[in-house]
JSON list of C-alpha atoms in Angstrom, two decimals:
[
{"chain": "S", "resi": 90, "resn": "MET", "atom": "CA", "xyz": [44.57, -3.96, 200.32]},
{"chain": "S", "resi": 91, "resn": "SER", "atom": "CA", "xyz": [46.81, -1.07, 201.48]},
{"chain": "S", "resi": 92, "resn": "GLY", "atom": "CA", "xyz": [48.86, 1.70, 200.19]},
{"chain": "S", "resi": 93, "resn": "ALA", "atom": "CA", "xyz": [47.99, 4.56, 197.92]},
{"chain": "S", "resi": 94, "resn": "HIS", "atom": "CA", "xyz": [45.95, 2.54, 195.54]},
{"chain": "S", "resi": 95, "resn": "SER", "atom": "CA", "xyz": [43.42, 1.63, 198.08]},
{"chain": "S", "resi": 96, "resn": "PHE", "atom": "CA", "xyz": [43.46, 5.38, 199.04]},
{"chain": "S", "resi": 97, "resn": "ILE", "atom": "CA", "xyz": [42.71, 6.26, 195.51]},
{"chain": "S", "resi": 98, "resn": "ASP", "atom": "CA", "xyz": [40.20, 3.59, 195.11]},
{"chain": "S", "resi": 99, "resn": "ALA", "atom": "CA", "xyz": [38.44, 4.68, 198.29]},
{"chain": "S", "resi": 100, "resn": "GLN", "atom": "CA", "xyz": [38.03, 8.40, 197.08]},
{"chain": "S", "resi": 101, "resn": "GLY", "atom": "CA", "xyz": [35.03, 7.31, 194.77]},
{"chain": "S", "resi": 102, "resn": "ASP", "atom": "CA", "xyz": [33.23, 9.93, 193.35]},
{"chain": "S", "resi": 103, "resn": "SER", "atom": "CA", "xyz": [35.19, 12.55, 195.23]},
{"chain": "S", "resi": 104, "resn": "ARG", "atom": "CA", "xyz": [38.26, 11.73, 193.37]},
{"chain": "S", "resi": 105, "resn": "ARG", "atom": "CA", "xyz": [40.91, 14.66, 192.79]},
{"chain": "S", "resi": 106, "resn": "LEU", "atom": "CA", "xyz": [41.20, 16.25, 188.93]},
{"chain": "S", "resi": 107, "resn": "LEU", "atom": "CA", "xyz": [44.85, 14.63, 188.75]},
{"chain": "S", "resi": 108, "resn": "VAL", "atom": "CA", "xyz": [43.29, 11.20, 189.68]},
{"chain": "S", "resi": 109, "resn": "VAL", "atom": "CA", "xyz": [40.22, 11.20, 187.16]},
{"chain": "S", "resi": 110, "resn": "LEU", "atom": "CA", "xyz": [42.24, 12.19, 184.20]},
{"chain": "S", "resi": 111, "resn": "ASP", "atom": "CA", "xyz": [42.06, 9.88, 181.22]},
{"chain": "S", "resi": 112, "resn": "GLY", "atom": "CA", "xyz": [44.73, 7.18, 181.47]},
{"chain": "S", "resi": 113, "resn": "ARG", "atom": "CA", "xyz": [45.72, 7.97, 177.74]},
{"chain": "S", "resi": 114, "resn": "VAL", "atom": "CA", "xyz": [46.37, 11.49, 178.54]},
{"chain": "S", "resi": 115, "resn": "LYS", "atom": "CA", "xyz": [48.67, 10.75, 181.55]},
{"chain": "S", "resi": 116, "resn": "LEU", "atom": "CA", "xyz": [50.54, 7.93, 179.69]},
{"chain": "S", "resi": 117, "resn": "ALA", "atom": "CA", "xyz": [51.23, 10.74, 176.96]},
{"chain": "S", "resi": 118, "resn": "LEU", "atom": "CA", "xyz": [52.48, 13.10, 179.61]},
{"chain": "S", "resi": 119, "resn": "LEU", "atom": "CA", "xyz": [54.48, 10.39, 181.22]},
{"chain": "S", "resi": 120, "resn": "LEU", "atom": "CA", "xyz": [56.36, 9.47, 177.89]},
{"chain": "S", "resi": 121, "resn": "ALA", "atom": "CA", "xyz": [56.99, 13.42, 177.34]},
{"chain": "S", "resi": 122, "resn": "ALA", "atom": "CA", "xyz": [58.30, 13.76, 180.83]},
{"chain": "S", "resi": 123, "resn": "LEU", "atom": "CA", "xyz": [60.68, 11.06, 180.59]},
{"chain": "S", "resi": 124, "resn": "LEU", "atom": "CA", "xyz": [61.97, 12.15, 177.03]},
{"chain": "S", "resi": 125, "resn": "VAL", "atom": "CA", "xyz": [62.69, 15.68, 178.61]},
{"chain": "S", "resi": 126, "resn": "ASN", "atom": "CA", "xyz": [64.48, 14.00, 181.55]},
{"chain": "S", "resi": 127, "resn": "LEU", "atom": "CA", "xyz": [66.44, 11.84, 179.06]},
{"chain": "S", "resi": 128, "resn": "ILE", "atom": "CA", "xyz": [67.49, 14.36, 176.70]},
{"chain": "S", "resi": 129, "resn": "ALA", "atom": "CA", "xyz": [67.57, 17.62, 178.53]},
{"chain": "S", "resi": 130, "resn": "GLY", "atom": "CA", "xyz": [70.94, 17.16, 180.01]},
{"chain": "S", "resi": 131, "resn": "GLY", "atom": "CA", "xyz": [72.23, 19.16, 183.01]},
{"chain": "S", "resi": 132, "resn": "LEU", "atom": "CA", "xyz": [70.59, 19.06, 186.70]},
{"chain": "S", "resi": 133, "resn": "ARG", "atom": "CA", "xyz": [67.72, 21.70, 186.13]},
{"chain": "S", "resi": 134, "resn": "ALA", "atom": "CA", "xyz": [65.44, 19.51, 183.91]},
{"chain": "S", "resi": 135, "resn": "PRO", "atom": "CA", "xyz": [65.74, 16.25, 186.22]},
{"chain": "S", "resi": 136, "resn": "LEU", "atom": "CA", "xyz": [65.33, 18.27, 189.53]},
{"chain": "S", "resi": 137, "resn": "LEU", "atom": "CA", "xyz": [62.36, 20.40, 188.06]},
{"chain": "S", "resi": 138, "resn": "LEU", "atom": "CA", "xyz": [60.41, 17.14, 187.39]},
{"chain": "S", "resi": 139, "resn": "LEU", "atom": "CA", "xyz": [61.20, 15.87, 191.02]},
{"chain": "S", "resi": 140, "resn": "VAL", "atom": "CA", "xyz": [59.74, 19.38, 192.31]},
{"chain": "S", "resi": 141, "resn": "LEU", "atom": "CA", "xyz": [56.94, 19.17, 190.01]},
{"chain": "S", "resi": 142, "resn": "ALA", "atom": "CA", "xyz": [55.92, 15.68, 191.33]},
{"chain": "S", "resi": 143, "resn": "LEU", "atom": "CA", "xyz": [56.33, 16.76, 194.98]},
{"chain": "S", "resi": 144, "resn": "VAL", "atom": "CA", "xyz": [54.05, 19.50, 194.38]},
{"chain": "S", "resi": 145, "resn": "LEU", "atom": "CA", "xyz": [51.36, 17.22, 192.20]},
{"chain": "S", "resi": 146, "resn": "ILE", "atom": "CA", "xyz": [51.42, 14.36, 194.53]},
{"chain": "S", "resi": 147, "resn": "PRO", "atom": "CA", "xyz": [49.36, 15.98, 197.52]},
{"chain": "S", "resi": 148, "resn": "ALA", "atom": "CA", "xyz": [47.23, 17.75, 194.89]},
{"chain": "S", "resi": 149, "resn": "ALA", "atom": "CA", "xyz": [46.22, 14.24, 193.75]},
{"chain": "S", "resi": 150, "resn": "GLY", "atom": "CA", "xyz": [45.16, 13.26, 197.25]},
{"chain": "S", "resi": 151, "resn": "VAL", "atom": "CA", "xyz": [48.37, 11.20, 197.95]},
{"chain": "S", "resi": 152, "resn": "PRO", "atom": "CA", "xyz": [50.06, 11.41, 201.19]},
{"chain": "S", "resi": 153, "resn": "LEU", "atom": "CA", "xyz": [53.47, 13.04, 200.55]},
{"chain": "S", "resi": 154, "resn": "ARG", "atom": "CA", "xyz": [54.78, 9.97, 203.24]},
{"chain": "S", "resi": 155, "resn": "THR", "atom": "CA", "xyz": [53.73, 7.48, 200.80]},
{"chain": "S", "resi": 156, "resn": "PHE", "atom": "CA", "xyz": [55.55, 8.94, 197.98]},
{"chain": "S", "resi": 157, "resn": "ALA", "atom": "CA", "xyz": [58.58, 9.50, 200.10]},
{"chain": "S", "resi": 158, "resn": "ARG", "atom": "CA", "xyz": [58.45, 6.02, 201.14]},
{"chain": "S", "resi": 159, "resn": "ARG", "atom": "CA", "xyz": [58.36, 4.60, 197.49]},
{"chain": "S", "resi": 160, "resn": "MET", "atom": "CA", "xyz": [61.31, 7.12, 196.67]},
{"chain": "S", "resi": 161, "resn": "ALA", "atom": "CA", "xyz": [63.53, 5.65, 199.25]},
{"chain": "S", "resi": 162, "resn": "MET", "atom": "CA", "xyz": [64.76, 2.78, 197.07]},
{"chain": "S", "resi": 163, "resn": "PRO", "atom": "CA", "xyz": [65.63, 5.10, 193.75]},
{"chain": "S", "resi": 164, "resn": "ALA", "atom": "CA", "xyz": [67.19, 7.84, 196.32]},
{"chain": "S", "resi": 165, "resn": "LEU", "atom": "CA", "xyz": [69.54, 4.69, 197.50]},
{"chain": "S", "resi": 166, "resn": "ILE", "atom": "CA", "xyz": [70.42, 3.96, 193.86]},
{"chain": "S", "resi": 167, "resn": "ALA", "atom": "CA", "xyz": [71.06, 7.53, 192.90]},
{"chain": "S", "resi": 168, "resn": "LEU", "atom": "CA", "xyz": [73.27, 7.56, 195.84]},
{"chain": "S", "resi": 169, "resn": "VAL", "atom": "CA", "xyz": [75.24, 4.75, 194.82]},
{"chain": "S", "resi": 170, "resn": "ALA", "atom": "CA", "xyz": [75.32, 6.05, 191.16]},
{"chain": "S", "resi": 171, "resn": "LEU", "atom": "CA", "xyz": [76.71, 9.29, 192.83]},
{"chain": "S", "resi": 172, "resn": "VAL", "atom": "CA", "xyz": [79.37, 7.81, 194.68]},
{"chain": "S", "resi": 173, "resn": "THR", "atom": "CA", "xyz": [80.59, 5.40, 192.06]},
{"chain": "S", "resi": 174, "resn": "GLN", "atom": "CA", "xyz": [80.87, 8.11, 189.40]},
{"chain": "S", "resi": 175, "resn": "LEU", "atom": "CA", "xyz": [82.78, 10.19, 191.84]},
{"chain": "S", "resi": 176, "resn": "PHE", "atom": "CA", "xyz": [85.71, 7.65, 191.67]},
{"chain": "S", "resi": 177, "resn": "TRP", "atom": "CA", "xyz": [85.00, 6.37, 188.18]},
{"chain": "S", "resi": 178, "resn": "VAL", "atom": "CA", "xyz": [85.00, 9.65, 186.23]},
{"chain": "S", "resi": 179, "resn": "LYS", "atom": "CA", "xyz": [88.44, 11.23, 186.01]},
{"chain": "S", "resi": 180, "resn": "GLN", "atom": "CA", "xyz": [87.97, 14.14, 184.06]},
{"chain": "S", "resi": 181, "resn": "GLY", "atom": "CA", "xyz": [88.56, 17.97, 184.99]},
{"chain": "S", "resi": 182, "resn": "ASN", "atom": "CA", "xyz": [90.32, 19.38, 187.78]},
{"chain": "S", "resi": 183, "resn": "GLU", "atom": "CA", "xyz": [91.42, 17.05, 190.72]},
{"chain": "S", "resi": 184, "resn": "LEU", "atom": "CA", "xyz": [89.49, 18.68, 193.84]},
{"chain": "S", "resi": 185, "resn": "LEU", "atom": "CA", "xyz": [89.96, 16.11, 196.69]},
{"chain": "S", "resi": 186, "resn": "GLN", "atom": "CA", "xyz": [92.41, 12.71, 197.47]},
{"chain": "S", "resi": 187, "resn": "VAL", "atom": "CA", "xyz": [90.23, 10.22, 199.38]},
{"chain": "S", "resi": 188, "resn": "PRO", "atom": "CA", "xyz": [92.42, 7.25, 201.12]},
{"chain": "S", "resi": 189, "resn": "LEU", "atom": "CA", "xyz": [90.51, 4.05, 200.75]},
{"chain": "S", "resi": 190, "resn": "PHE", "atom": "CA", "xyz": [91.47, 0.40, 200.95]},
{"chain": "S", "resi": 191, "resn": "PHE", "atom": "CA", "xyz": [95.17, 1.23, 200.74]},
{"chain": "S", "resi": 192, "resn": "TRP", "atom": "CA", "xyz": [94.77, 3.44, 197.69]},
{"chain": "S", "resi": 193, "resn": "GLU", "atom": "CA", "xyz": [94.56, 7.29, 197.01]},
{"chain": "S", "resi": 194, "resn": "TRP", "atom": "CA", "xyz": [91.35, 7.89, 195.19]},
{"chain": "S", "resi": 195, "resn": "SER", "atom": "CA", "xyz": [91.24, 11.20, 193.64]},
{"chain": "S", "resi": 196, "resn": "ILE", "atom": "CA", "xyz": [88.02, 13.03, 192.97]},
{"chain": "S", "resi": 197, "resn": "THR", "atom": "CA", "xyz": [87.53, 15.55, 190.14]},
{"chain": "S", "resi": 198, "resn": "SER", "atom": "CA", "xyz": [85.13, 18.16, 188.90]},
{"chain": "S", "resi": 199, "resn": "GLY", "atom": "CA", "xyz": [84.20, 16.04, 186.02]},
{"chain": "S", "resi": 200, "resn": "GLY", "atom": "CA", "xyz": [83.12, 13.15, 188.21]},
{"chain": "S", "resi": 201, "resn": "ILE", "atom": "CA", "xyz": [81.27, 15.09, 190.70]},
{"chain": "S", "resi": 202, "resn": "GLN", "atom": "CA", "xyz": [79.36, 16.72, 187.59]},
{"chain": "S", "resi": 203, "resn": "ARG", "atom": "CA", "xyz": [78.78, 13.41, 186.11]},
{"chain": "S", "resi": 204, "resn": "GLY", "atom": "CA", "xyz": [77.44, 11.78, 189.39]},
{"chain": "S", "resi": 205, "resn": "LEU", "atom": "CA", "xyz": [75.19, 14.57, 190.08]},
{"chain": "S", "resi": 206, "resn": "GLU", "atom": "CA", "xyz": [73.85, 14.58, 186.61]},
{"chain": "S", "resi": 207, "resn": "LEU", "atom": "CA", "xyz": [73.20, 10.82, 186.64]},
{"chain": "S", "resi": 208, "resn": "ALA", "atom": "CA", "xyz": [71.56, 11.02, 190.21]},
{"chain": "S", "resi": 209, "resn": "SER", "atom": "CA", "xyz": [69.42, 13.83, 189.29]},
{"chain": "S", "resi": 210, "resn": "ARG", "atom": "CA", "xyz": [68.04, 11.96, 186.16]},
{"chain": "S", "resi": 211, "resn": "ILE", "atom": "CA", "xyz": [67.13, 8.71, 188.37]},
{"chain": "S", "resi": 212, "resn": "LEU", "atom": "CA", "xyz": [65.30, 11.07, 190.92]},
{"chain": "S", "resi": 213, "resn": "GLY", "atom": "CA", "xyz": [63.41, 12.92, 188.18]},
{"chain": "S", "resi": 214, "resn": "GLY", "atom": "CA", "xyz": [62.77, 9.95, 186.22]},
{"chain": "S", "resi": 215, "resn": "MET", "atom": "CA", "xyz": [61.28, 7.88, 188.95]},
{"chain": "S", "resi": 216, "resn": "SER", "atom": "CA", "xyz": [59.37, 10.71, 190.53]},
{"chain": "S", "resi": 217, "resn": "VAL", "atom": "CA", "xyz": [57.31, 11.28, 187.35]},
{"chain": "S", "resi": 218, "resn": "LEU", "atom": "CA", "xyz": [56.82, 7.27, 187.18]},
{"chain": "S", "resi": 219, "resn": "LEU", "atom": "CA", "xyz": [55.94, 7.09, 190.84]},
{"chain": "S", "resi": 220, "resn": "PHE", "atom": "CA", "xyz": [53.43, 10.03, 190.40]},
{"chain": "S", "resi": 221, "resn": "PHE", "atom": "CA", "xyz": [52.08, 8.34, 187.06]},
{"chain": "S", "resi": 222, "resn": "ALA", "atom": "CA", "xyz": [51.69, 4.98, 189.41]},
{"chain": "S", "resi": 223, "resn": "LEU", "atom": "CA", "xyz": [50.38, 6.53, 192.59]},
{"chain": "S", "resi": 224, "resn": "THR", "atom": "CA", "xyz": [47.84, 8.71, 191.06]},
{"chain": "S", "resi": 225, "resn": "THR", "atom": "CA", "xyz": [46.32, 6.36, 187.98]},
{"chain": "S", "resi": 226, "resn": "PRO", "atom": "CA", "xyz": [43.50, 4.12, 188.96]},
{"chain": "S", "resi": 227, "resn": "LEU", "atom": "CA", "xyz": [43.87, 0.78, 187.28]},
{"chain": "S", "resi": 228, "resn": "PRO", "atom": "CA", "xyz": [41.05, 0.70, 184.92]},
{"chain": "S", "resi": 229, "resn": "GLU", "atom": "CA", "xyz": [42.13, 4.05, 183.49]},
{"chain": "S", "resi": 230, "resn": "LEU", "atom": "CA", "xyz": [45.74, 2.31, 182.93]},
{"chain": "S", "resi": 231, "resn": "LEU", "atom": "CA", "xyz": [44.09, -0.51, 181.16]},
{"chain": "S", "resi": 232, "resn": "ARG", "atom": "CA", "xyz": [41.92, 1.36, 178.97]},
{"chain": "S", "resi": 233, "resn": "ALA", "atom": "CA", "xyz": [45.14, 3.48, 177.95]},
{"chain": "S", "resi": 234, "resn": "ALA", "atom": "CA", "xyz": [47.01, 0.09, 177.55]},
{"chain": "S", "resi": 235, "resn": "ARG", "atom": "CA", "xyz": [43.63, -1.10, 175.17]},
{"chain": "S", "resi": 236, "resn": "PHE", "atom": "CA", "xyz": [44.11, 2.27, 173.29]},
{"chain": "S", "resi": 237, "resn": "PHE", "atom": "CA", "xyz": [47.59, 1.81, 172.49]},
{"chain": "S", "resi": 238, "resn": "ARG", "atom": "CA", "xyz": [46.91, -1.74, 171.00]},
{"chain": "S", "resi": 239, "resn": "CYS", "atom": "CA", "xyz": [48.27, -3.78, 173.86]},
{"chain": "S", "resi": 240, "resn": "PRO", "atom": "CA", "xyz": [47.15, -7.39, 173.16]},
{"chain": "S", "resi": 241, "resn": "PRO", "atom": "CA", "xyz": [43.94, -8.03, 174.90]},
{"chain": "S", "resi": 242, "resn": "VAL", "atom": "CA", "xyz": [44.92, -11.19, 176.63]},
{"chain": "S", "resi": 243, "resn": "LEU", "atom": "CA", "xyz": [47.54, -9.33, 178.34]},
{"chain": "S", "resi": 244, "resn": "VAL", "atom": "CA", "xyz": [45.31, -6.41, 179.52]},
{"chain": "S", "resi": 245, "resn": "GLU", "atom": "CA", "xyz": [42.85, -9.19, 180.97]},
{"chain": "S", "resi": 246, "resn": "LEU", "atom": "CA", "xyz": [45.66, -11.02, 182.78]},
{"chain": "S", "resi": 247, "resn": "ALA", "atom": "CA", "xyz": [46.88, -7.74, 184.39]},
{"chain": "S", "resi": 248, "resn": "MET", "atom": "CA", "xyz": [43.33, -6.95, 185.36]},
{"chain": "S", "resi": 249, "resn": "ILE", "atom": "CA", "xyz": [42.73, -10.44, 186.84]},
{"chain": "S", "resi": 250, "resn": "MET", "atom": "CA", "xyz": [46.15, -10.31, 188.41]},
{"chain": "S", "resi": 251, "resn": "TYR", "atom": "CA", "xyz": [45.63, -7.25, 190.19]},
{"chain": "S", "resi": 252, "resn": "ARG", "atom": "CA", "xyz": [42.44, -8.14, 191.39]},
{"chain": "S", "resi": 253, "resn": "TYR", "atom": "CA", "xyz": [43.60, -11.68, 193.09]},
{"chain": "S", "resi": 254, "resn": "ILE", "atom": "CA", "xyz": [46.85, -10.36, 194.32]},
{"chain": "S", "resi": 255, "resn": "PHE", "atom": "CA", "xyz": [44.93, -8.42, 197.20]},
{"chain": "S", "resi": 256, "resn": "LEU", "atom": "CA", "xyz": [42.63, -11.70, 197.35]},
{"chain": "S", "resi": 257, "resn": "LEU", "atom": "CA", "xyz": [45.56, -13.92, 197.90]},
{"chain": "S", "resi": 258, "resn": "LEU", "atom": "CA", "xyz": [46.96, -11.37, 200.64]},
{"chain": "S", "resi": 259, "resn": "GLU", "atom": "CA", "xyz": [43.90, -11.38, 202.71]},
{"chain": "S", "resi": 260, "resn": "GLU", "atom": "CA", "xyz": [43.68, -15.32, 202.44]},
{"chain": "S", "resi": 261, "resn": "GLY", "atom": "CA", "xyz": [47.29, -15.24, 203.66]},
{"chain": "S", "resi": 262, "resn": "VAL", "atom": "CA", "xyz": [46.39, -12.75, 206.47]},
{"chain": "S", "resi": 263, "resn": "ARG", "atom": "CA", "xyz": [43.29, -14.72, 207.63]},
{"chain": "S", "resi": 264, "resn": "ILE", "atom": "CA", "xyz": [45.47, -18.01, 207.89]},
{"chain": "S", "resi": 265, "resn": "ARG", "atom": "CA", "xyz": [48.25, -16.49, 209.58]},
{"chain": "S", "resi": 266, "resn": "ASN", "atom": "CA", "xyz": [45.99, -15.04, 212.16]},
{"chain": "S", "resi": 267, "resn": "ALA", "atom": "CA", "xyz": [44.21, -18.38, 212.70]},
{"chain": "S", "resi": 268, "resn": "GLN", "atom": "CA", "xyz": [47.71, -19.91, 213.13]},
{"chain": "S", "resi": 269, "resn": "ARG", "atom": "CA", "xyz": [48.81, -17.30, 215.56]},
{"chain": "S", "resi": 270, "resn": "SER", "atom": "CA", "xyz": [45.73, -17.72, 217.64]},
{"chain": "S", "resi": 271, "resn": "ARG", "atom": "CA", "xyz": [46.76, -21.36, 218.03]},
{"chain": "S", "resi": 272, "resn": "LEU", "atom": "CA", "xyz": [50.45, -20.48, 219.00]},
{"chain": "S", "resi": 273, "resn": "GLY", "atom": "CA", "xyz": [51.49, -21.31, 215.74]},
{"chain": "S", "resi": 274, "resn": "TYR", "atom": "CA", "xyz": [54.34, -18.64, 215.91]},
{"chain": "S", "resi": 275, "resn": "ALA", "atom": "CA", "xyz": [55.63, -19.06, 219.53]},
{"chain": "S", "resi": 276, "resn": "ASP", "atom": "CA", "xyz": [59.25, -20.03, 218.55]},
{"chain": "S", "resi": 277, "resn": "LEU", "atom": "CA", "xyz": [61.49, -20.53, 215.83]},
{"chain": "S", "resi": 278, "resn": "ARG", "atom": "CA", "xyz": [60.59, -24.29, 215.16]},
{"chain": "S", "resi": 279, "resn": "SER", "atom": "CA", "xyz": [56.81, -23.56, 215.18]},
{"chain": "S", "resi": 280, "resn": "SER", "atom": "CA", "xyz": [57.23, -20.59, 213.15]},
{"chain": "S", "resi": 281, "resn": "LEU", "atom": "CA", "xyz": [58.99, -22.62, 210.22]},
{"chain": "S", "resi": 282, "resn": "ARG", "atom": "CA", "xyz": [56.42, -25.34, 210.62]},
{"chain": "S", "resi": 283, "resn": "SER", "atom": "CA", "xyz": [53.46, -22.78, 210.34]},
{"chain": "S", "resi": 284, "resn": "SER", "atom": "CA", "xyz": [55.10, -20.87, 207.42]},
{"chain": "S", "resi": 285, "resn": "GLY", "atom": "CA", "xyz": [55.29, -23.96, 205.51]},
{"chain": "S", "resi": 286, "resn": "ILE", "atom": "CA", "xyz": [51.72, -24.93, 206.28]},
{"chain": "S", "resi": 287, "resn": "LEU", "atom": "CA", "xyz": [50.88, -21.44, 205.27]},
{"chain": "S", "resi": 288, "resn": "GLY", "atom": "CA", "xyz": [52.47, -21.51, 201.79]},
{"chain": "S", "resi": 289, "resn": "GLY", "atom": "CA", "xyz": [50.80, -24.89, 201.28]},
{"chain": "S", "resi": 290, "resn": "MET", "atom": "CA", "xyz": [47.39, -23.91, 202.06]},
{"chain": "S", "resi": 291, "resn": "LEU", "atom": "CA", "xyz": [47.89, -20.87, 199.89]},
{"chain": "S", "resi": 292, "resn": "ILE", "atom": "CA", "xyz": [48.81, -22.82, 196.94]},
{"chain": "S", "resi": 293, "resn": "LEU", "atom": "CA", "xyz": [46.09, -25.23, 197.24]},
{"chain": "S", "resi": 294, "resn": "ARG", "atom": "CA", "xyz": [43.59, -22.57, 197.91]},
{"chain": "S", "resi": 295, "resn": "THR", "atom": "CA", "xyz": [44.90, -20.52, 195.00]},
{"chain": "S", "resi": 296, "resn": "PHE", "atom": "CA", "xyz": [44.13, -23.27, 192.46]},
{"chain": "S", "resi": 297, "resn": "ASP", "atom": "CA", "xyz": [40.95, -24.06, 193.90]},
{"chain": "S", "resi": 298, "resn": "ARG", "atom": "CA", "xyz": [39.80, -20.62, 193.87]},
{"chain": "S", "resi": 299, "resn": "ALA", "atom": "CA", "xyz": [41.11, -20.11, 190.30]},
{"chain": "S", "resi": 300, "resn": "GLU", "atom": "CA", "xyz": [38.96, -23.13, 189.23]},
{"chain": "S", "resi": 301, "resn": "ARG", "atom": "CA", "xyz": [35.75, -22.07, 190.82]},
{"chain": "S", "resi": 302, "resn": "ASN", "atom": "CA", "xyz": [36.43, -18.48, 189.16]},
{"chain": "S", "resi": 303, "resn": "PHE", "atom": "CA", "xyz": [37.14, -19.75, 185.98]},
{"chain": "S", "resi": 304, "resn": "SER", "atom": "CA", "xyz": [33.89, -21.81, 185.90]},
{"chain": "S", "resi": 305, "resn": "ALA", "atom": "CA", "xyz": [31.97, -18.89, 187.01]},
{"chain": "S", "resi": 306, "resn": "MET", "atom": "CA", "xyz": [33.15, -17.06, 184.14]},
{"chain": "S", "resi": 307, "resn": "LEU", "atom": "CA", "xyz": [32.31, -19.77, 181.40]},
{"chain": "S", "resi": 308, "resn": "CYS", "atom": "CA", "xyz": [28.97, -19.62, 183.26]},
{"chain": "S", "resi": 309, "resn": "ARG", "atom": "CA", "xyz": [28.48, -16.09, 182.58]},
{"chain": "S", "resi": 310, "resn": "GLY", "atom": "CA", "xyz": [29.54, -16.22, 178.88]},
{"chain": "S", "resi": 311, "resn": "TYR", "atom": "CA", "xyz": [33.34, -15.64, 179.09]},
{"chain": "S", "resi": 312, "resn": "ARG", "atom": "CA", "xyz": [34.71, -16.92, 175.44]},
{"chain": "S", "resi": 313, "resn": "ASP", "atom": "CA", "xyz": [38.44, -15.53, 175.60]},
{"chain": "S", "resi": 314, "resn": "ALA", "atom": "CA", "xyz": [37.25, -12.10, 175.16]},
{"chain": "S", "resi": 315, "resn": "LEU", "atom": "CA", "xyz": [37.93, -8.90, 177.02]},
{"chain": "S", "resi": 316, "resn": "THR", "atom": "CA", "xyz": [34.55, -7.51, 178.42]},
{"chain": "S", "resi": 317, "resn": "GLY", "atom": "CA", "xyz": [35.49, -5.61, 181.46]},
{"chain": "S", "resi": 318, "resn": "VAL", "atom": "CA", "xyz": [37.58, -2.84, 179.81]},
{"chain": "S", "resi": 319, "resn": "THR", "atom": "CA", "xyz": [35.80, -0.17, 177.32]},
{"chain": "S", "resi": 320, "resn": "LEU", "atom": "CA", "xyz": [37.38, 2.70, 175.51]},
{"chain": "S", "resi": 321, "resn": "ARG", "atom": "CA", "xyz": [35.53, 6.23, 176.19]},
{"chain": "S", "resi": 322, "resn": "PRO", "atom": "CA", "xyz": [36.02, 9.43, 174.29]},
{"chain": "S", "resi": 323, "resn": "VAL", "atom": "CA", "xyz": [38.58, 11.66, 175.67]},
{"chain": "S", "resi": 324, "resn": "GLN", "atom": "CA", "xyz": [36.90, 14.80, 177.63]},
{"chain": "S", "resi": 325, "resn": "LYS", "atom": "CA", "xyz": [37.32, 18.41, 177.11]},
{"chain": "S", "resi": 326, "resn": "HIS", "atom": "CA", "xyz": [39.25, 18.67, 180.82]},
{"chain": "S", "resi": 327, "resn": "ASP", "atom": "CA", "xyz": [41.48, 15.80, 179.46]},
{"chain": "S", "resi": 328, "resn": "TRP", "atom": "CA", "xyz": [42.58, 17.80, 176.45]},
{"chain": "S", "resi": 329, "resn": "ILE", "atom": "CA", "xyz": [43.00, 20.92, 178.57]},
{"chain": "S", "resi": 330, "resn": "ALA", "atom": "CA", "xyz": [45.24, 19.00, 180.75]},
{"chain": "S", "resi": 331, "resn": "LEU", "atom": "CA", "xyz": [47.21, 17.67, 178.01]},
{"chain": "S", "resi": 332, "resn": "ALA", "atom": "CA", "xyz": [47.77, 20.76, 176.51]},
{"chain": "S", "resi": 333, "resn": "LEU", "atom": "CA", "xyz": [48.70, 22.08, 179.81]},
{"chain": "S", "resi": 334, "resn": "GLY", "atom": "CA", "xyz": [51.18, 19.54, 180.68]},
{"chain": "S", "resi": 335, "resn": "LEU", "atom": "CA", "xyz": [52.83, 19.71, 177.58]},
{"chain": "S", "resi": 336, "resn": "VAL", "atom": "CA", "xyz": [53.49, 23.48, 177.73]},
{"chain": "S", "resi": 337, "resn": "LEU", "atom": "CA", "xyz": [54.66, 22.87, 181.32]},
{"chain": "S", "resi": 338, "resn": "LEU", "atom": "CA", "xyz": [57.35, 20.11, 180.35]},
{"chain": "S", "resi": 339, "resn": "ALA", "atom": "CA", "xyz": [58.43, 22.50, 177.18]},
{"chain": "S", "resi": 340, "resn": "ALA", "atom": "CA", "xyz": [58.93, 25.33, 179.93]},
{"chain": "S", "resi": 341, "resn": "ILE", "atom": "CA", "xyz": [60.94, 22.52, 181.90]},
{"chain": "S", "resi": 342, "resn": "PHE", "atom": "CA", "xyz": [62.96, 21.70, 178.62]},
{"chain": "S", "resi": 343, "resn": "ALA", "atom": "CA", "xyz": [63.71, 25.25, 177.92]},
{"chain": "S", "resi": 344, "resn": "LEU", "atom": "CA", "xyz": [64.98, 26.02, 181.35]},
{"chain": "S", "resi": 345, "resn": "ARG", "atom": "CA", "xyz": [67.48, 23.25, 181.16]}
]
């Protein structure tokens, strides 16, 4: 297992306050932040949400480079949205003429404003989503899903899939290392052959492990009922965090 999730899991009892917050509180604050990002308009509110995420990510114990690496794709999408709006929107004063593909494209003040707003909303929304994803352990997320009436079978499937994705990755790495020790990836031909064998072995071992695990669950009393996720009362510090978060989001909305 690698990435921020393993980092958060490895914190154990020393998890930061922003990590141990109740998943229901985090989910409520996430929805409120996305609502502010959607309806506030302008540039200030989305950019303030981005700055807020940048400030809180280190406070939660997640490295900034992890956050930056995952924000690379949203930043690219924001850049594409900005550029397309420059050439698509023809409102306001004409500021510049750009020769491109045998045409003269005019860039207007309305296009710049619309492009910047769209790009800032993408960055603001994705930053709060990533903050939620990087600082919320899966058990807290599943408890929140159960509280908000998510079907138990979906919660259980999510929990099992999360666990076995990493087992599958570990199995794949182990098989690949064994193949490399036997010169399995020495050239293009052997690489293609080894990759095919790797895929086939992973499928077979996945089915085999699924059968064995399901039999083990039945032996332990599994009867199509969720037993691994239990709800607990919301603690005092969670209520305080919810109140402070809502006040902060209200302030960001007021500064739009």
